[in-house]
Amino acid sequence: MLNLLAQIDEAVAAVRRRWPSTARAGIILGTGLGSLAQQIETEATLDYESVPYFPRSTSIGHTGQLVCGRLQGLPIVAMEGRFHAYEGYTQQQITFPVRVMKALGAELLIVSNACGGMNPH
């Protein structure tokens, strides 16, 4: 657990170097909802590769970046692209960005997704 906390601290420091604000909310944008990021008054954008210990987004349409800024005046951190177990990531890796958002100050987490059904009625 200590190693995990050190990793979170290192990731938070990398974000803070680019965005010193305190987040009030975190948003995980699912497939097809990346356009919400365009509504954010962007103050910083970080590719996942620039944040220590962040997994890499491999899903088509997931840009793989953190968008930091304000949405309706609320300071937020949004993930454009998320990670899945079927990509080979562990649960600790999948939840790591949420832990980082919490450490950045987020008290609210909004998670979106795309889903479908096969019932014709």
mmCIF file of C-alpha atoms in Angstrom:
data_model
loop_
_atom_site.group_PDB
_atom_site.id
_atom_site.type_symbol
_atom_site.label_atom_id
_atom_site.label_comp_id
_atom_site.label_asym_id
_atom_site.label_seq_id
_atom_site.Cartn_x
_atom_site.Cartn_y
_atom_site.Cartn_z
ATOM 1 C CA MET A 1 0.000 0.000 0.000
ATOM 2 C CA LEU A 2 2.861 2.368 0.763
ATOM 3 C CA ASN A 3 4.175 1.896 -2.758
ATOM 4 C CA LEU A 4 0.711 2.743 -4.143
ATOM 5 C CA LEU A 5 0.545 5.922 -2.065
ATOM 6 C CA ALA A 6 3.975 6.972 -3.322
ATOM 7 C CA GLN A 7 2.846 6.342 -6.908
ATOM 8 C CA ILE A 8 -0.280 8.451 -6.360
ATOM 9 C CA ASP A 9 1.837 11.266 -4.902
ATOM 10 C CA GLU A 10 4.165 11.152 -7.910
ATOM 11 C CA ALA A 11 1.259 11.241 -10.360
ATOM 12 C CA VAL A 12 -0.388 14.131 -8.486
ATOM 13 C CA ALA A 13 2.884 16.084 -8.540
ATOM 14 C CA ALA A 14 3.080 15.648 -12.326
ATOM 15 C CA VAL A 15 -0.453 17.007 -12.753
ATOM 16 C CA ARG A 16 0.137 19.873 -10.292
ATOM 17 C CA ARG A 17 3.174 21.033 -12.275
ATOM 18 C CA ARG A 18 0.793 21.763 -15.149
ATOM 19 C CA TRP A 19 -2.426 22.516 -13.226
ATOM 20 C CA PRO A 20 -2.094 23.830 -9.660
ATOM 21 C CA SER A 21 -5.858 24.125 -9.027
ATOM 22 C CA THR A 22 -7.821 21.863 -6.699
ATOM 23 C CA ALA A 23 -10.367 19.690 -8.489
ATOM 24 C CA ARG A 24 -13.894 19.545 -7.119
ATOM 25 C CA ALA A 25 -15.008 16.737 -9.433
ATOM 26 C CA GLY A 26 -13.608 14.024 -11.645
ATOM 27 C CA ILE A 27 -15.253 12.832 -14.851
ATOM 28 C CA ILE A 28 -14.505 9.623 -16.727
ATOM 29 C CA LEU A 29 -15.712 10.058 -20.298
ATOM 30 C CA GLY A 30 -16.809 6.799 -21.885
ATOM 31 C CA THR A 31 -17.019 5.821 -25.533
ATOM 32 C CA GLY A 32 -18.748 8.459 -27.635
ATOM 33 C CA LEU A 33 -18.790 11.080 -24.890
ATOM 34 C CA GLY A 34 -15.390 12.633 -25.490
ATOM 35 C CA SER A 35 -17.122 15.670 -26.987
ATOM 36 C CA LEU A 36 -18.029 16.791 -23.460
ATOM 37 C CA ALA A 37 -14.349 17.638 -23.050
ATOM 38 C CA GLN A 38 -14.894 20.418 -25.597
ATOM 39 C CA GLN A 39 -17.261 22.078 -23.115
ATOM 40 C CA ILE A 40 -14.501 22.333 -20.506
ATOM 41 C CA GLU A 41 -12.679 25.642 -20.179
ATOM 42 C CA THR A 42 -9.341 23.879 -20.527
ATOM 43 C CA GLU A 43 -6.480 25.087 -18.349
ATOM 44 C CA ALA A 44 -4.169 22.092 -18.918
ATOM 45 C CA THR A 45 -4.155 18.905 -20.970
ATOM 46 C CA LEU A 46 -1.860 16.011 -20.107
ATOM 47 C CA ASP A 47 -1.336 12.892 -22.183
ATOM 48 C CA TYR A 48 -1.561 9.796 -20.018
ATOM 49 C CA GLU A 49 2.040 9.021 -20.963
ATOM 50 C CA SER A 50 3.135 12.172 -19.116
ATOM 51 C CA VAL A 51 1.491 11.097 -15.839
ATOM 52 C CA PRO A 52 3.571 8.517 -13.950
ATOM 53 C CA TYR A 53 1.936 5.096 -13.512
ATOM 54 C CA PHE A 54 -1.102 5.913 -15.665
ATOM 55 C CA PRO A 55 -2.051 3.029 -17.958
ATOM 56 C CA ARG A 56 -2.260 3.665 -21.697
ATOM 57 C CA SER A 57 -5.662 3.886 -23.328
ATOM 58 C CA THR A 58 -5.889 1.413 -26.208
ATOM 59 C CA SER A 59 -9.587 1.666 -27.103
ATOM 60 C CA ILE A 60 -10.498 3.266 -30.410
ATOM 61 C CA GLY A 61 -11.861 6.769 -29.883
ATOM 62 C CA HIS A 62 -10.246 7.219 -26.469
ATOM 63 C CA THR A 63 -7.698 10.015 -26.823
ATOM 64 C CA GLY A 64 -5.823 9.100 -23.657
ATOM 65 C CA GLN A 65 -5.500 12.433 -21.925
ATOM 66 C CA LEU A 66 -6.481 14.299 -18.789
ATOM 67 C CA VAL A 67 -8.308 17.553 -19.363
ATOM 68 C CA CYS A 68 -8.040 19.919 -16.400
ATOM 69 C CA GLY A 69 -10.120 23.056 -16.184
ATOM 70 C CA ARG A 70 -13.588 24.324 -15.402
ATOM 71 C CA LEU A 71 -17.031 23.099 -16.377
ATOM 72 C CA GLN A 72 -19.756 25.603 -15.547
ATOM 73 C CA GLY A 73 -17.199 27.249 -13.245
ATOM 74 C CA LEU A 74 -16.461 24.025 -11.325
ATOM 75 C CA PRO A 75 -12.797 22.928 -11.310
ATOM 76 C CA ILE A 76 -12.673 19.421 -12.756
ATOM 77 C CA VAL A 77 -10.342 16.747 -14.051
ATOM 78 C CA ALA A 78 -11.743 14.721 -16.950
ATOM 79 C CA MET A 79 -10.351 11.510 -18.369
ATOM 80 C CA GLU A 80 -10.670 11.218 -22.139
ATOM 81 C CA GLY A 81 -10.304 7.481 -22.342
ATOM 82 C CA ARG A 82 -10.405 4.830 -19.698
ATOM 83 C CA PHE A 83 -8.930 1.401 -19.108
ATOM 84 C CA HIS A 84 -10.487 -2.034 -19.121
ATOM 85 C CA ALA A 85 -9.709 -5.437 -17.640
ATOM 86 C CA TYR A 86 -10.016 -6.974 -21.108
ATOM 87 C CA GLU A 87 -7.016 -4.870 -22.135
ATOM 88 C CA GLY A 88 -4.975 -6.783 -19.568
ATOM 89 C CA TYR A 89 -4.949 -4.156 -16.819
ATOM 90 C CA THR A 90 -5.306 -5.073 -13.148
ATOM 91 C CA GLN A 91 -8.030 -3.559 -10.977
ATOM 92 C CA GLN A 92 -5.353 -1.485 -9.241
ATOM 93 C CA GLN A 93 -4.230 -0.056 -12.589
ATOM 94 C CA ILE A 94 -7.818 0.564 -13.719
ATOM 95 C CA THR A 95 -8.695 2.459 -10.531
ATOM 96 C CA PHE A 96 -5.396 4.326 -10.222
ATOM 97 C CA PRO A 97 -6.624 7.463 -12.071
ATOM 98 C CA VAL A 98 -9.639 7.687 -9.743
ATOM 99 C CA ARG A 99 -7.297 7.628 -6.761
ATOM 100 C CA VAL A 100 -5.262 10.408 -8.377
ATOM 101 C CA MET A 101 -8.400 12.501 -8.988
ATOM 102 C CA LYS A 102 -9.329 12.090 -5.316
ATOM 103 C CA ALA A 103 -5.830 13.173 -4.287
ATOM 104 C CA LEU A 104 -6.244 16.224 -6.542
ATOM 105 C CA GLY A 105 -9.282 17.167 -4.431
ATOM 106 C CA ALA A 106 -12.228 15.630 -6.295
ATOM 107 C CA GLU A 107 -15.152 14.872 -3.984
ATOM 108 C CA LEU A 108 -17.519 13.909 -6.812
ATOM 109 C CA LEU A 109 -16.910 11.308 -9.522
ATOM 110 C CA ILE A 110 -19.036 11.094 -12.666
ATOM 111 C CA VAL A 111 -18.575 7.964 -14.765
ATOM 112 C CA SER A 112 -20.168 7.628 -18.192
ATOM 113 C CA ASN A 113 -20.329 4.731 -20.578
ATOM 114 C CA ALA A 114 -21.850 3.589 -23.831
ATOM 115 C CA CYS A 115 -23.966 0.479 -23.814
ATOM 116 C CA GLY A 116 -26.374 -1.331 -26.049
ATOM 117 C CA GLY A 117 -29.011 -3.975 -25.985
ATOM 118 C CA MET A 118 -30.265 -6.727 -28.230
ATOM 119 C CA ASN A 119 -33.931 -6.775 -27.200
ATOM 120 C CA PRO A 120 -35.928 -5.485 -30.194
ATOM 121 C CA HIS A 121 -38.845 -4.382 -27.952
#
